[in-house]
Short mmCIF file of N, CA and C in Angstrom, two decimals:
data_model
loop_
_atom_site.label_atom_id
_atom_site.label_comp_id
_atom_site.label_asym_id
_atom_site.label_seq_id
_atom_site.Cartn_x
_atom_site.Cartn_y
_atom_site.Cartn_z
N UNK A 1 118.98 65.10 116.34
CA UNK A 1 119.63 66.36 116.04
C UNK A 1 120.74 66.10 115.02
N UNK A 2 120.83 66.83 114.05
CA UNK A 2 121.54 66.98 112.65
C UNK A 2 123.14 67.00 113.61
N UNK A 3 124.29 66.48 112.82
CA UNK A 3 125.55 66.60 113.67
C UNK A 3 126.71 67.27 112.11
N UNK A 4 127.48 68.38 112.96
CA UNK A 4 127.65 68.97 111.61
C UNK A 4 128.71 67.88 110.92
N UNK A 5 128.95 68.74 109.97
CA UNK A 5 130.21 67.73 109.26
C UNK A 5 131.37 68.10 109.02
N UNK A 6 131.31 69.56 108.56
CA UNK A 6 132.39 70.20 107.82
C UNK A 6 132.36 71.69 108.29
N UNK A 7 133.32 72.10 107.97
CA UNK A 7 133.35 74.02 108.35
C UNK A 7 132.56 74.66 106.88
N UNK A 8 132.62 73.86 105.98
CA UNK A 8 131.81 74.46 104.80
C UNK A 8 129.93 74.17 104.95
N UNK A 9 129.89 73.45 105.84
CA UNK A 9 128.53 73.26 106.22
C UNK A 9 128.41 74.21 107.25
N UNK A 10 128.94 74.31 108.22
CA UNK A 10 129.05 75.43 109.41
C UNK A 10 128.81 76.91 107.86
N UNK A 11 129.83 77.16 107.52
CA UNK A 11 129.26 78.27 106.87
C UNK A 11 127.86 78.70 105.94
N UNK A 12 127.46 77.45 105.65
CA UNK A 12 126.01 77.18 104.74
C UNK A 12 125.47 77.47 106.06
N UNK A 13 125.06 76.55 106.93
CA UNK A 13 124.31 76.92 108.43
C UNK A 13 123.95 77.89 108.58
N UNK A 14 125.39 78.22 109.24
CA UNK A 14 124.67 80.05 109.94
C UNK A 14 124.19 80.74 108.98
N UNK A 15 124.30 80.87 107.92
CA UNK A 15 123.65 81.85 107.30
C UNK A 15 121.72 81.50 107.14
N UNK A 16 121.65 80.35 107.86
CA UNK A 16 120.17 80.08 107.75
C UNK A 16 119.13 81.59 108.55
N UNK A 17 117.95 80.92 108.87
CA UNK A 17 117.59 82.46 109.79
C UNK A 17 117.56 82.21 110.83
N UNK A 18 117.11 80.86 111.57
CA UNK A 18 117.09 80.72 112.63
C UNK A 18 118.21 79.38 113.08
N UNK A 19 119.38 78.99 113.63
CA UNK A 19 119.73 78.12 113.91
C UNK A 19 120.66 78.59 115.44
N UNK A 20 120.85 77.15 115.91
CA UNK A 20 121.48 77.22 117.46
C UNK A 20 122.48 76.01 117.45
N UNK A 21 123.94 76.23 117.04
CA UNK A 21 124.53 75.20 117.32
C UNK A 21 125.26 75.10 118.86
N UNK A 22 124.57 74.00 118.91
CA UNK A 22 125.51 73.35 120.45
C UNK A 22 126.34 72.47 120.27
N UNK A 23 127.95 72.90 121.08
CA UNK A 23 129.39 72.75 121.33
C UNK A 23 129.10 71.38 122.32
N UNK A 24 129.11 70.06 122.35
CA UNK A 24 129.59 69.43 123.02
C UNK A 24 130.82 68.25 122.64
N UNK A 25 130.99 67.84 123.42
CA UNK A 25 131.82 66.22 123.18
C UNK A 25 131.72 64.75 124.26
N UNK A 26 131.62 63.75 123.38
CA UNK A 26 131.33 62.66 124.39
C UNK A 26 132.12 62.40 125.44
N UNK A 27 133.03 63.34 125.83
CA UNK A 27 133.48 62.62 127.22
C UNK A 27 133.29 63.70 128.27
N UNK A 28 132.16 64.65 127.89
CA UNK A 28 131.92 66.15 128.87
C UNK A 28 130.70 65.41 129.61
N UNK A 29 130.72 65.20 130.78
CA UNK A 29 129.95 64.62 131.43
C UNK A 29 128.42 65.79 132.01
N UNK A 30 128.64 67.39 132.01
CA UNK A 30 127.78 68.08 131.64
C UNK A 30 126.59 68.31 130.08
N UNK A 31 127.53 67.87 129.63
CA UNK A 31 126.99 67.96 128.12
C UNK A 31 125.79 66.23 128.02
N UNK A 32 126.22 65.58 128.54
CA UNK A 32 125.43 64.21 128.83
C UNK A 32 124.55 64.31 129.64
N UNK A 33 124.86 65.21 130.67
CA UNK A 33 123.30 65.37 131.76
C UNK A 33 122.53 66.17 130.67
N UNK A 34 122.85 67.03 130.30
CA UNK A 34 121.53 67.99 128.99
C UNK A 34 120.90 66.94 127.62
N UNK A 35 121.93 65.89 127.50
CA UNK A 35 121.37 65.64 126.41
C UNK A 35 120.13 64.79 126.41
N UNK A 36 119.49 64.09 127.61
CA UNK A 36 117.96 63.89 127.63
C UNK A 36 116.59 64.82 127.10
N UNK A 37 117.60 65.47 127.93
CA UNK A 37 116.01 67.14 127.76
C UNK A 37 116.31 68.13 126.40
N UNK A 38 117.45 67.86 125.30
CA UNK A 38 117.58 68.47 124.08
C UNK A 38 116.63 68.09 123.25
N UNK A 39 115.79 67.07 123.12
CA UNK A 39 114.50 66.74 122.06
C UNK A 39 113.27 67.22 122.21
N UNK A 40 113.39 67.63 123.97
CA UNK A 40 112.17 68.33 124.19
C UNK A 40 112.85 70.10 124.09
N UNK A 41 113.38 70.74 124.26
CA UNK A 41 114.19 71.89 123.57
C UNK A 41 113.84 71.66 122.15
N UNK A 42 114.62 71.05 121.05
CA UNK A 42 114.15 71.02 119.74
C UNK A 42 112.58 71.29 119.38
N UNK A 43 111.60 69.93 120.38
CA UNK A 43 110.25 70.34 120.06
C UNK A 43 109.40 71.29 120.56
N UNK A 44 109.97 72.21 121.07
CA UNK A 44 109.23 73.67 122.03
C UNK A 44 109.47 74.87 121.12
N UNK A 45 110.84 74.52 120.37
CA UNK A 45 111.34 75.38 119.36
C UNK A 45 111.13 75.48 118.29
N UNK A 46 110.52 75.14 117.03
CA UNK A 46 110.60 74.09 115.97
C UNK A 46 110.63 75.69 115.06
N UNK A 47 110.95 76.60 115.90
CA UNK A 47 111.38 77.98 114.75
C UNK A 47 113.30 77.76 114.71
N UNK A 48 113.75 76.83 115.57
CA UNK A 48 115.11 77.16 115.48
C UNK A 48 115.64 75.83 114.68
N UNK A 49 116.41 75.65 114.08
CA UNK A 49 117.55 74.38 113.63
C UNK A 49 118.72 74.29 114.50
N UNK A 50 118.82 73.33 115.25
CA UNK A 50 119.67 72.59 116.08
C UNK A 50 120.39 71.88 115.59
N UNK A 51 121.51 72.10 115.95
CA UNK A 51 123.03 71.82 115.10
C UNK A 51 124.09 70.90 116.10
N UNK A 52 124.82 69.88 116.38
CA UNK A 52 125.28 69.51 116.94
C UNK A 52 126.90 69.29 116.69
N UNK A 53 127.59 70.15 117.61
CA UNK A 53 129.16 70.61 116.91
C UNK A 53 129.55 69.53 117.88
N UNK A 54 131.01 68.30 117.36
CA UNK A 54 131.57 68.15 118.75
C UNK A 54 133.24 68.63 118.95
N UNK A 55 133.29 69.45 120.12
CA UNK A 55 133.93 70.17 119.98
C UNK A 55 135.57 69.36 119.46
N UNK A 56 135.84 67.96 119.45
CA UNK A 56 136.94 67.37 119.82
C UNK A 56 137.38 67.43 117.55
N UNK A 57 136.14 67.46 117.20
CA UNK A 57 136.46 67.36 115.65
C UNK A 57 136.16 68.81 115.00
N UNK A 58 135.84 69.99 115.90
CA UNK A 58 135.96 71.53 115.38
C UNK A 58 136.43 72.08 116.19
N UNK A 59 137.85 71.66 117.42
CA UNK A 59 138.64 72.51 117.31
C UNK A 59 138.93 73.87 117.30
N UNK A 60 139.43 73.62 115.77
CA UNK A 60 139.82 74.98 115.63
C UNK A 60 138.43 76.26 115.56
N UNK A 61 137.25 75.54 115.04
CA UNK A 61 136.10 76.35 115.42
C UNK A 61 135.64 76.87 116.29
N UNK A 62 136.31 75.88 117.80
CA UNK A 62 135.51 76.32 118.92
C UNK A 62 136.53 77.51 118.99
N UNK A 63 137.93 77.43 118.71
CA UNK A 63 139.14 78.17 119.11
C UNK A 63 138.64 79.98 118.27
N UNK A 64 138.13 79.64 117.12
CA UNK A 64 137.36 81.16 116.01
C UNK A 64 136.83 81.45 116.97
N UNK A 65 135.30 80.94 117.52
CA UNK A 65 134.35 81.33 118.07
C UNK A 65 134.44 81.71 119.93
N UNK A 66 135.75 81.28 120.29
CA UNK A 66 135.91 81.31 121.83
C UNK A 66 134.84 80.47 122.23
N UNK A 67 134.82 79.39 122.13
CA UNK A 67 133.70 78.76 122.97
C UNK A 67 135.01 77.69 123.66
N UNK A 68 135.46 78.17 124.82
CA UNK A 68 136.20 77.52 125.47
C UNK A 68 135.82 76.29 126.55
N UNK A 69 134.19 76.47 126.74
CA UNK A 69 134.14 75.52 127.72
C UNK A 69 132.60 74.92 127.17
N UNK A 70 131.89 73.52 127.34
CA UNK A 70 131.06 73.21 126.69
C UNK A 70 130.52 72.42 128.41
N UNK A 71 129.00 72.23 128.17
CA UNK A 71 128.44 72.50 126.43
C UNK A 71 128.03 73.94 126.84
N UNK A 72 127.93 74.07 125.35
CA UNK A 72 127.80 76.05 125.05
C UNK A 72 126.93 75.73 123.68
N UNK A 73 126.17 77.10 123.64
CA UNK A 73 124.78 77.23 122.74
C UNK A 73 125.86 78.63 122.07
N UNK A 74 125.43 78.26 120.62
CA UNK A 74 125.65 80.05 119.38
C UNK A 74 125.04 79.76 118.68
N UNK A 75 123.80 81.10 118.71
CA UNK A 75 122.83 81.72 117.75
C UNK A 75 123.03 82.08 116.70
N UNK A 76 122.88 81.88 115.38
CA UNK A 76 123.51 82.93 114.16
C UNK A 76 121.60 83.30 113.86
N UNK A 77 121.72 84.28 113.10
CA UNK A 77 120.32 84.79 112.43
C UNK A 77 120.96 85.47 111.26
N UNK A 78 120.72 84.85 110.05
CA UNK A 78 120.54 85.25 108.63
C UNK A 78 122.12 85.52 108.62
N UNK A 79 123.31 84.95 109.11
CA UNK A 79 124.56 85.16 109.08
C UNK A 79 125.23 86.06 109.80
N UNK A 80 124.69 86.66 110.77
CA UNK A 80 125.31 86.92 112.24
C UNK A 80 124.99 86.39 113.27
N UNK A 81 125.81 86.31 114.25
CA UNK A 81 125.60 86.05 115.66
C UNK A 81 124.68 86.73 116.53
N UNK A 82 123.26 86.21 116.97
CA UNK A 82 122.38 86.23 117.17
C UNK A 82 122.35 86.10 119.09
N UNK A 83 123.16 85.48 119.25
CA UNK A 83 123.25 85.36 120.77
C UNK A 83 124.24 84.36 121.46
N UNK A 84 124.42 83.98 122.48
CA UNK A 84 125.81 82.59 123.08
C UNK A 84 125.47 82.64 124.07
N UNK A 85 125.70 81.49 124.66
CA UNK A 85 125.47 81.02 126.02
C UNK A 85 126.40 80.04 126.14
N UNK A 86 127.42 80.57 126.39
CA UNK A 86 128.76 80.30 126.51
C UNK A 86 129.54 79.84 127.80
N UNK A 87 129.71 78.52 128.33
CA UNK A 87 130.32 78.86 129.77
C UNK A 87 130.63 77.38 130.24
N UNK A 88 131.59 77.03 131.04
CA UNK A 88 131.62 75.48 131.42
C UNK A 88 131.14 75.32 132.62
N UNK A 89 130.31 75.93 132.92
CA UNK A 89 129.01 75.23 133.86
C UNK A 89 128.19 74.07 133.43
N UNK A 90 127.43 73.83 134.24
CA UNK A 90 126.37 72.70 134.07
C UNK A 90 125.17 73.52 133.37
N UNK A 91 124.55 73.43 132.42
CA UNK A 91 122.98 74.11 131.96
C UNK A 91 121.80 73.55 132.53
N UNK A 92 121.41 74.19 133.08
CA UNK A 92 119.66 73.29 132.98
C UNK A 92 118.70 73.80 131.87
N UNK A 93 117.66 73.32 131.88
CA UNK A 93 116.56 73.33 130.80
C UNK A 93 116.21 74.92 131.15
N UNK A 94 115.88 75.08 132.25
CA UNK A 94 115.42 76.49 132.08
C UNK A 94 116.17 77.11 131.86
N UNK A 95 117.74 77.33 131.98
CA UNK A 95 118.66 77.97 131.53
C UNK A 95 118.68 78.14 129.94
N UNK A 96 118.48 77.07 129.30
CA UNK A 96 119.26 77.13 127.97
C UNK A 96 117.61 77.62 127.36
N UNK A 97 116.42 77.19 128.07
CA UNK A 97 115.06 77.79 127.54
C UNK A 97 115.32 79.17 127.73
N UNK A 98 115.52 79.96 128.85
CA UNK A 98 115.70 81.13 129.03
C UNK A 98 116.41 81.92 127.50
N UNK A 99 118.05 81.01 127.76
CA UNK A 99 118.83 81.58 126.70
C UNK A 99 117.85 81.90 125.23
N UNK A 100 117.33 80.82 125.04
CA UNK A 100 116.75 80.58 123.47
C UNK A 100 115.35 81.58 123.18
N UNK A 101 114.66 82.17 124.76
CA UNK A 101 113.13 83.11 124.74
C UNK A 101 114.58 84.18 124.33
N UNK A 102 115.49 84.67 124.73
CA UNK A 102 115.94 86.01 125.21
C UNK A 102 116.88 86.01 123.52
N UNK A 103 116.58 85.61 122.58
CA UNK A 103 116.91 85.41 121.00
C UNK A 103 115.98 86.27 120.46
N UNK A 104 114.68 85.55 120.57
CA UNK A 104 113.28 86.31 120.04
C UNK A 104 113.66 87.54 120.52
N UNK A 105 113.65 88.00 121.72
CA UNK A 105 113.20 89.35 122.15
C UNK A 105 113.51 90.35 121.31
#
């Protein structure tokens, strides 16, 4: 999974049509239980671009976007916000699959 770099890449991004960046950081011990089952997510999806923010070097991004607790999923489509799954719970696969069918709809 692509890991962003810059807020000027974040702005190139979202404006793609389909992308899903996920908010984590290496010391979120939720965000480490998901990250096994994110390659099989990527390959179920292969309509979305998966983006990997960590929250400890965007900050002030997560602070724009309110993504206060990770890991957390934001949808953009063609340069709006498309959907979030936002919350400092634990995710499971069917959760964040759920999140990503209920985009399409």
């Amino acid at each position: 999974m692509e890991k962003l770099q810059s807020m000027e890449q974040f702005e190139q991004l979202k404006k793609e049509e389909r992308i899903v960046f996920i908010f984590s950081a290496d010391w979120c011990p939720d965000c480490r239980v998901i990250e096994p089952i994110l390659p099989a997510i990527e390959a179920d999806y292969p309509e979305y671009q998966f983006i990997s923010v960590d929250r400890d070097e965007f900050i002030d991004l997560c602070g724009e976007l309110n993504v206060f607790g990770i890991p957390s999923f934001v949808a953009y489509h063609n340069g709006e916000e498309a959907g979030r799954f936002v919350s400092k719970d634990r995710k499971t696969q069917e959760e964040i699959e759920s999140f990503l069918n209920s985009l399409s709809a």
